[in-house]
mmCIF file of C-alpha atoms in Angstrom:
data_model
loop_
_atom_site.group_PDB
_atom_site.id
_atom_site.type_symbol
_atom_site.label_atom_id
_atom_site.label_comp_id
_atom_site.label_asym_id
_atom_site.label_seq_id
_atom_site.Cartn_x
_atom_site.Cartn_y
_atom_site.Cartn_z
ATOM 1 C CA UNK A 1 -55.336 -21.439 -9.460
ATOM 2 C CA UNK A 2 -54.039 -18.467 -11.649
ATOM 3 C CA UNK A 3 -53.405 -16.621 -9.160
ATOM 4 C CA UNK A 4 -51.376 -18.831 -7.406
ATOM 5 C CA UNK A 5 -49.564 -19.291 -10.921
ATOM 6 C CA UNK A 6 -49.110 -15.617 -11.414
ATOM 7 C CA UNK A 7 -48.272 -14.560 -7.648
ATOM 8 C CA UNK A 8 -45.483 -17.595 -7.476
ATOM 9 C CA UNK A 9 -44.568 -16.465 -11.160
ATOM 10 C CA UNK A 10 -44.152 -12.691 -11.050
ATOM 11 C CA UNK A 11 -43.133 -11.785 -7.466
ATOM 12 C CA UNK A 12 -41.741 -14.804 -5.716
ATOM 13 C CA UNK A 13 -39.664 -16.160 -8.165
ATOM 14 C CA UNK A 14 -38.116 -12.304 -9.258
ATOM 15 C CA UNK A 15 -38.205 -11.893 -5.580
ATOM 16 C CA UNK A 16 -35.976 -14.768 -4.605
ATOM 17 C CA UNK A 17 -33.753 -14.375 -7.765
ATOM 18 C CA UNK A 18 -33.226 -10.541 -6.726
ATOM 19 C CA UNK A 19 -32.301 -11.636 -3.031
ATOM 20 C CA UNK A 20 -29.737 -14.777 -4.309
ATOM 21 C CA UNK A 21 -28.398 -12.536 -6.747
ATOM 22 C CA UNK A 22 -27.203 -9.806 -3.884
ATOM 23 C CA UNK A 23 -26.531 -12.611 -1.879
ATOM 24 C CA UNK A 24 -23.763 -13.473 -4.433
ATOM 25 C CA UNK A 25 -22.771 -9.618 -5.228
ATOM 26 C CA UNK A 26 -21.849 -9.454 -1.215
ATOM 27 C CA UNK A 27 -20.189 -12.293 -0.714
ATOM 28 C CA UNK A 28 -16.194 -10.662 -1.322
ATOM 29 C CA UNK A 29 -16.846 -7.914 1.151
ATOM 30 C CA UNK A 30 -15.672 -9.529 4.526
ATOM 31 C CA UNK A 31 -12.771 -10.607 2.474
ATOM 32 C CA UNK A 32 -12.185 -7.365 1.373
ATOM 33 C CA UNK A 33 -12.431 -5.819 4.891
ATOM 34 C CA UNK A 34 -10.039 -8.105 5.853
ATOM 35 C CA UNK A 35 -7.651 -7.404 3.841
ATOM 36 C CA UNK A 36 -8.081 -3.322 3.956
ATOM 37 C CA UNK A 37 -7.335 -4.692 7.765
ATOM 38 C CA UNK A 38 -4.125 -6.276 6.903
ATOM 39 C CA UNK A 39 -3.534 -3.612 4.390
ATOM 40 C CA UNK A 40 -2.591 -6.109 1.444
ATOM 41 C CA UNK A 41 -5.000 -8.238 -0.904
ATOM 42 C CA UNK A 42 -2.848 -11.233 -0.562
ATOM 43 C CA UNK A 43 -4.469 -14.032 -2.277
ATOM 44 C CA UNK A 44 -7.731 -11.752 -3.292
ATOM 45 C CA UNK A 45 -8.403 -11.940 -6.768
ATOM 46 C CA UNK A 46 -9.748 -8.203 -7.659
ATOM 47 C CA UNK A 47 -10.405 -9.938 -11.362
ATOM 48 C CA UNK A 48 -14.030 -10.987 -10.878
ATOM 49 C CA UNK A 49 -15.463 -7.420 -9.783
ATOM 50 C CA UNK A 50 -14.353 -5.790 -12.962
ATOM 51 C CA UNK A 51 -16.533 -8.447 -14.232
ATOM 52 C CA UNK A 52 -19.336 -8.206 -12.079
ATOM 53 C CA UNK A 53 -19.237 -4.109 -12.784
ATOM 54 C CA UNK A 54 -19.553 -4.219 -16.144
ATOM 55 C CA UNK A 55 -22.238 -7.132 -15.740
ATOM 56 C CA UNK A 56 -24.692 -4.724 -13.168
ATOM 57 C CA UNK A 57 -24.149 -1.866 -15.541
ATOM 58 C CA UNK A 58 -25.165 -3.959 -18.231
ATOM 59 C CA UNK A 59 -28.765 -5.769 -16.806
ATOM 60 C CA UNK A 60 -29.297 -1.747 -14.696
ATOM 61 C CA UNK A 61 -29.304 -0.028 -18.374
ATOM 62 C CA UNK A 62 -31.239 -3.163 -19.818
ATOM 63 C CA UNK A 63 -33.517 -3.009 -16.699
ATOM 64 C CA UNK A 64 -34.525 1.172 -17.388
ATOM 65 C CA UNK A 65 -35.364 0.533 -20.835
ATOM 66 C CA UNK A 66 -37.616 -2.102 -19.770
ATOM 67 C CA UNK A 67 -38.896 -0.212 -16.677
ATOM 68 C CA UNK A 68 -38.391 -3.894 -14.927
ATOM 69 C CA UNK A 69 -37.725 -3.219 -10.765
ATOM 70 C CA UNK A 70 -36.617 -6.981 -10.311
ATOM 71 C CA UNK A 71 -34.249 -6.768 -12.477
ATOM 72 C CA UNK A 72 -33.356 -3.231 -11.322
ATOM 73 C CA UNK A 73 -33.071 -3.643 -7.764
ATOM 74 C CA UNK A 74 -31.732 -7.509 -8.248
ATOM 75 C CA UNK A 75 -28.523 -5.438 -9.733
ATOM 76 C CA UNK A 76 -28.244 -2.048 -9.077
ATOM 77 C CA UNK A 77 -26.793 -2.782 -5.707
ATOM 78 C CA UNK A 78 -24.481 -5.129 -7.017
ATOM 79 C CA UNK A 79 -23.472 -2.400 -9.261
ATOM 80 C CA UNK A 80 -22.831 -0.280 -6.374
ATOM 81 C CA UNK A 81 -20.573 -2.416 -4.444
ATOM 82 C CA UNK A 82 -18.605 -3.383 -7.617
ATOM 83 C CA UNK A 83 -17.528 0.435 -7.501
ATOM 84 C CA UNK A 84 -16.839 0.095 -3.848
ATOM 85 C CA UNK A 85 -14.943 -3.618 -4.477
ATOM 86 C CA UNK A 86 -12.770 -1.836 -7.109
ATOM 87 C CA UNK A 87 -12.396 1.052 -5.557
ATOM 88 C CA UNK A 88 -10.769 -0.464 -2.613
ATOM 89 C CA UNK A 89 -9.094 -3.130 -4.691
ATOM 90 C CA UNK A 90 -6.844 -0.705 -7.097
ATOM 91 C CA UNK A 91 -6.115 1.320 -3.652
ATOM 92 C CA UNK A 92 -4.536 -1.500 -1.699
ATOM 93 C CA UNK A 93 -2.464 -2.527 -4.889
ATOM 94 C CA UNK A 94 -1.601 1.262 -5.257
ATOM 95 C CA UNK A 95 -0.483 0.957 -1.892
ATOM 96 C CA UNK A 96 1.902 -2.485 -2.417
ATOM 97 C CA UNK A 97 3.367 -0.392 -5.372
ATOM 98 C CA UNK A 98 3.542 2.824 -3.610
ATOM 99 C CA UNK A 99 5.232 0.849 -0.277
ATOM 100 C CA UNK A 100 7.790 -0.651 -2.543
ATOM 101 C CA UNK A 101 8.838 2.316 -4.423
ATOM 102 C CA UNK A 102 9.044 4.102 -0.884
ATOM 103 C CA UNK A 103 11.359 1.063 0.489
ATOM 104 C CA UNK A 104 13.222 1.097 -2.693
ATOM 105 C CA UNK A 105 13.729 5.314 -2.530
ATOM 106 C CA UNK A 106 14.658 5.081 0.948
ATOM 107 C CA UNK A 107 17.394 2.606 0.575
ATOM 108 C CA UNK A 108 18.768 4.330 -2.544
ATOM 109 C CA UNK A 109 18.858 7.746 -0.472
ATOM 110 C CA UNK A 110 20.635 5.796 2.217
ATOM 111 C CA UNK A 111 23.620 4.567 0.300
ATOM 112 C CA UNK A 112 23.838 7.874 -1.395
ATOM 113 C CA UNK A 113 24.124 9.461 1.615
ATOM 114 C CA UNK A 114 26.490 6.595 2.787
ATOM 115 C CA UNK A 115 29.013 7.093 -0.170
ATOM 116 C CA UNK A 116 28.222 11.531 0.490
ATOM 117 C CA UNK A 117 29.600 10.920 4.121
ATOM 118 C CA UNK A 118 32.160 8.689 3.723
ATOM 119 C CA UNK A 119 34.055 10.950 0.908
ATOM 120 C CA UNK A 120 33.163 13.834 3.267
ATOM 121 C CA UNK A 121 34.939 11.733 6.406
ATOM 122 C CA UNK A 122 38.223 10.452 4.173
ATOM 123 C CA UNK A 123 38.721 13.926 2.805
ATOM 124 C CA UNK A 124 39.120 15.575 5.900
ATOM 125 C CA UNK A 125 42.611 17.033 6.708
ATOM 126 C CA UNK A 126 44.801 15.611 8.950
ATOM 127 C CA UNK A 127 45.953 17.711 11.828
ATOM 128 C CA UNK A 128 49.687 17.881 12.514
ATOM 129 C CA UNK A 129 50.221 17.339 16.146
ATOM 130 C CA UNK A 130 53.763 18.139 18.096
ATOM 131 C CA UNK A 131 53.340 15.988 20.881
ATOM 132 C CA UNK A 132 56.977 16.690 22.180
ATOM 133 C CA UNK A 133 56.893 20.096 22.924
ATOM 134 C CA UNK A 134 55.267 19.814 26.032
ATOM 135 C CA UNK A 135 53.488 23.275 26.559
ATOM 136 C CA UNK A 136 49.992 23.984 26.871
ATOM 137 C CA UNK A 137 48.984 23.367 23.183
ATOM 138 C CA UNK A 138 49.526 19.541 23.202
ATOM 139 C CA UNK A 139 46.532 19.606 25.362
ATOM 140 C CA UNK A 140 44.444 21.490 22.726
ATOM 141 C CA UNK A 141 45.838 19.086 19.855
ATOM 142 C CA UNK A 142 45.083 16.295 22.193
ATOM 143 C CA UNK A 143 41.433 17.259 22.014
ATOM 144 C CA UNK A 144 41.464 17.390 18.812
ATOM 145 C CA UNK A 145 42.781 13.988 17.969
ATOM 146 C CA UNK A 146 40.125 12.382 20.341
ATOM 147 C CA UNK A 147 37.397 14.696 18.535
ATOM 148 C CA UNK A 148 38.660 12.992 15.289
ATOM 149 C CA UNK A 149 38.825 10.004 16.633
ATOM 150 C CA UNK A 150 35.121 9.961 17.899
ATOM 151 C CA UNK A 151 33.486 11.396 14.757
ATOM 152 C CA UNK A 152 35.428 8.047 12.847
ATOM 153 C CA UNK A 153 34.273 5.956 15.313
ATOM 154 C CA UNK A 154 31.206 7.777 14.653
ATOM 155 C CA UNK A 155 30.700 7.030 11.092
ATOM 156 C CA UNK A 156 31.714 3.210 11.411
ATOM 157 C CA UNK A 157 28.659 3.152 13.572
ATOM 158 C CA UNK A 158 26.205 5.246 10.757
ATOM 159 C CA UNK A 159 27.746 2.748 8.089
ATOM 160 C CA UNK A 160 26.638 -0.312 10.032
ATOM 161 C CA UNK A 161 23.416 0.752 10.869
ATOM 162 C CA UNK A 162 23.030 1.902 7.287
ATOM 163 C CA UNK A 163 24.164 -1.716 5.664
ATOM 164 C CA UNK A 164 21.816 -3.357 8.357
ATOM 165 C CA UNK A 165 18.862 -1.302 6.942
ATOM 166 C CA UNK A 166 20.092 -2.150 3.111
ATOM 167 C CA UNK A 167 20.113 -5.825 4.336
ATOM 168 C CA UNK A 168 16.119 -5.825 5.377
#
């Protein structure tokens, strides 16, 4: 009967407690794959494996001073995927941040550039055109009006598509 007592005692019970335990530790990680999928945590919490790190490094240092392997190998893989959870976890928030600032940079450059070509555009110099003369030049200043004309027309299309970006 002691047997029974010690066998249920010292290797089911650690056993079983070492297998729920990394049941729990991997529980997160098809959340987390989905949402390095998506690219964005979303509703993840990242909170709770800070915890659990600091936890596994706690009962793996605890479990090498007492040369106990249920309590090592019931944590030390939980410790292992906390590094991977938080790993992941601070690089998709690095990436909402880093998007953001990008967007942000991008629309900034855009209006610079907006106000840069529109001073550029209304401080060109008007050409002084003889229309009346009726020799061969007209035809040259002719071509230049319409070149005028189409890089305007131009930049009232650039500022449009500009504001329509600014708008998103």
């Amino acid at each position: 009967m002691s047997s029974a007592k010690v066998i249920i005692l010292e290797y089911i019970c650690p056993g079983l407690g070492a297998l729920m335990a990394n049941i729990m530790f991997f529980s997160p990680v098809q959340d987390l794959r989905k949402a390095i999928q998506s690219g964005d945590l979303g509703v993840l919490n990242p909170t709770p494996w800070v915890f659990m790190l600091g936890n596994c490094f706690g009962w793996v240092a605890y479990s090498i001073l007492l040369q106990n392997l249920w309590i090592f190998f019931a944590n030390c893989p939980g410790f292992l995927l906390s590094i991977w959870l938080n790993l992941w976890a601070v690089k998709l928030l690095y990436q909402m941040h880093y998007t953001i600032e990008t967007r942000q940079s991008l629309v900034n450059l855009l209006m610079d550039q907006e106000l840069t070509l529109s001073k550029n555009y209304t401080s060109l110099p008007y050409i002084d055109i003889d229309i009346d003369n009726g020799d061969s030049d007209s035809d040259i200043n002719d071509q230049r009006v319409d070149a005028k004309a189409n890089m305007h027309v131009e930049l009232e299309g650039e500022k449009d598509e500009t504001n329509h970006i600014i708008e998103r």
